Amino acid sequence: MADQVRIGVVGAGSISVRGILPHLAQPDLADRVALAAVCDPVPGRAAAAAEKFGVEQAFTSYEELLAAGDVDAVTIASPIGLHYEQGKLALEAGKHVHFNKTMTITVAEATELIDLAAARQLRIVASPGEMLRPHHVRTRELIAEGAIGTLSWVSCGAAFGTYHENESVRGGSDVLTNIDPSWYFRKPGGGPMYDMTVYSLHTVTGILGPARRVTAMSGVRVPTRSFGDRSVETDADDNTAVLIDFGDNLFCVATGTAAGTMTGGMGGAFYGTDGTINGLLLNGEPFDFPGRNPAETQARGPLNQALLPHVTGPHREIEEQHVYEDVMQLVDWVRDGTPSIVTAEHARHVIDIIESGYRAAETGQTQDLTTTF
Ligand SMILES: NC(=O)c1ccc[n+]([C@@H]2O[C@H](COP(=O)([O-])OP(=O)(O)OC[C@H]3O[C@@H](n4cnc5c(N)ncnc54)[C@H](O)[C@@H]3O)[C@@H](O)[C@H]2O)c1
C-alpha cells in the first residue's frame, strides 16, 4: 500500500476553497493525503489558497504544477470546458485524476481519456458519485423488489436559478471571494445540463442502468444574467428538456432549466403502477435505508451527504462532502487498489445523454446512444 497520495488541486475557485481544500487539509487525513500543490491563473489566488489551507506549493500555471508540483494525482476543479485538455495532460504526465463533474463535454473526449488511463495503468474517478448515497442504492432495490409495481416513467432534473451568482465566494473583494462565475453560462461546458442535471442523470442511470436513445428540445431562456455590477450574456443553453428511452417503453423526462424543477429534484421521481418513489419518500412516507437518520436529514437537507463513507469526524462539518467523498474514492483506489464505483465509463454514458440530447435538439432527430457502463 502506498503511504500518502500527493494531490494537486487544479483551480482555486468555489469548489476548491469551500470544499476540496478545507476537507483535504484536515489532520485526520495526514497518513493518506498530502496537499502537495494548487494552481490557478488568477494572480495571487493559488498563493492565497496555499497559505490558507497549508498547501506545499502554489502555481499560476497548470503545466508548471504538473512539471514541478511533485504530485501523484490531481483533482480537476477548473471550468468544465477545460477538463478534457487538463485531464489528458495529467494522464500523459503519469498522474491519476479525479474529475469534478463533468469529466468532458463529448463522448469522444471521454473515450480518449479512458483509453489513455488504461494504457498507462492510471486511475480515473469521475464525479458525481451519486450511487455512493445509501438512499439511491435502496431506491434501486425497492424498484427491483416491486415496491412500486411496474415502473412506468421517471422524472428528474435541476435548475440554475441564481445559485452560482449567489455563492459565498462570488461577491467579495479579495482573490478567494471575488471568483467570477461567468463560465457557467458560456460555451463550452456551461449550462445546467453539464453542471446540475448531471447529478440526477447519474442517479437515474445508476438505478435503471444504461439508456438507449434520447430526443430533446433546448435553447436559451434568460439571455442576460447579472452578478454584482456586471452582466453576462448566456450563450450555453439554459433551458433543456430531454426525453430518454431506457428500452421496453420505459421513459425518463430530464430537465436542465433556467428556473424550476420537477418533483424528485436532483435524485428523481419514479412512478410505478403501484406507487411512487420521490426523493426520500415511498408513497409519501419516508423509506428506510442503511444509516438513515431523520434528524440529520432534517438538519442538513435531503441529499444525505453525511452518510457517505468517508464523511466522518471533522468532515461532517465541512461543505461539499460529496466532492470530498469522490476525491477519497480515488485516494483509496491509488493506495490500496480498491476500485471505485464512480467510474469514467458511467460518467461517459451520462455525457452521451447530454451531448446526444443537444444534438437531438439541434437536428430534430432522435439520437441512439453509443455508450454503456
Ligand atoms: N460551485 C459548486 O457548487 C460546485 C459544486 C460541485 C462541483 N463543482 C464543479 O467544480 C468545478 C469548478 O467549479 P467552481 O464552481 O469551483 O468554478 P469557479 O469558477 O468558482 O472556479 C474555477 C477556478 O478555476 C480557475 N481556472 C480558470 N482557468 C484555469 C486553468 N487553466 N487552470 C487552473 N485553474 C483555472 C479560475 O480562475 C477559478 O478560480 C466544475 O467542474 C464544477 O461543475 C462546483
PDB file of C-alpha atoms in Angstrom, residues 9 54-55 76 87 110 117 123-124 172 175 215 281 305 310 316:
ATOM      1  CA  VAL A   9      -5.661  20.880  -6.858  1.00  0.00           C
ATOM      2  CA  GLY A  54      -1.329  24.780   4.134  1.00  0.00           C
ATOM      3  CA  VAL A  55      -0.654  23.571   0.586  1.00  0.00           C
ATOM      4  CA  ILE A  76      -9.519  18.994 -11.646  1.00  0.00           C
ATOM      5  CA  GLY A  87      -7.139  15.549 -17.824  1.00  0.00           C
ATOM      6  CA  ALA A 110     -14.143  10.755 -22.623  1.00  0.00           C
ATOM      7  CA  ALA A 117      -5.646   5.878 -18.453  1.00  0.00           C
ATOM      8  CA  ARG A 123      -6.976   5.641 -12.230  1.00  0.00           C
ATOM      9  CA  ILE A 124      -9.821   7.991 -13.060  1.00  0.00           C
ATOM     10  CA  GLY A 172     -16.167  39.699  -2.092  1.00  0.00           C
ATOM     11  CA  VAL A 175      -8.913  36.786  -4.645  1.00  0.00           C
ATOM     12  CA  THR A 215     -34.672  13.241 -28.048  1.00  0.00           C
ATOM     13  CA  LEU A 281     -40.405   9.157   0.110  1.00  0.00           C
ATOM     14  CA  GLN A 305     -24.126  13.730   2.224  1.00  0.00           C
ATOM     15  CA  HIS A 310     -15.573   8.932   4.247  1.00  0.00           C
ATOM     16  CA  ARG A 316     -19.279  16.212   8.830  1.00  0.00           C
TER      17      ARG A 316
END
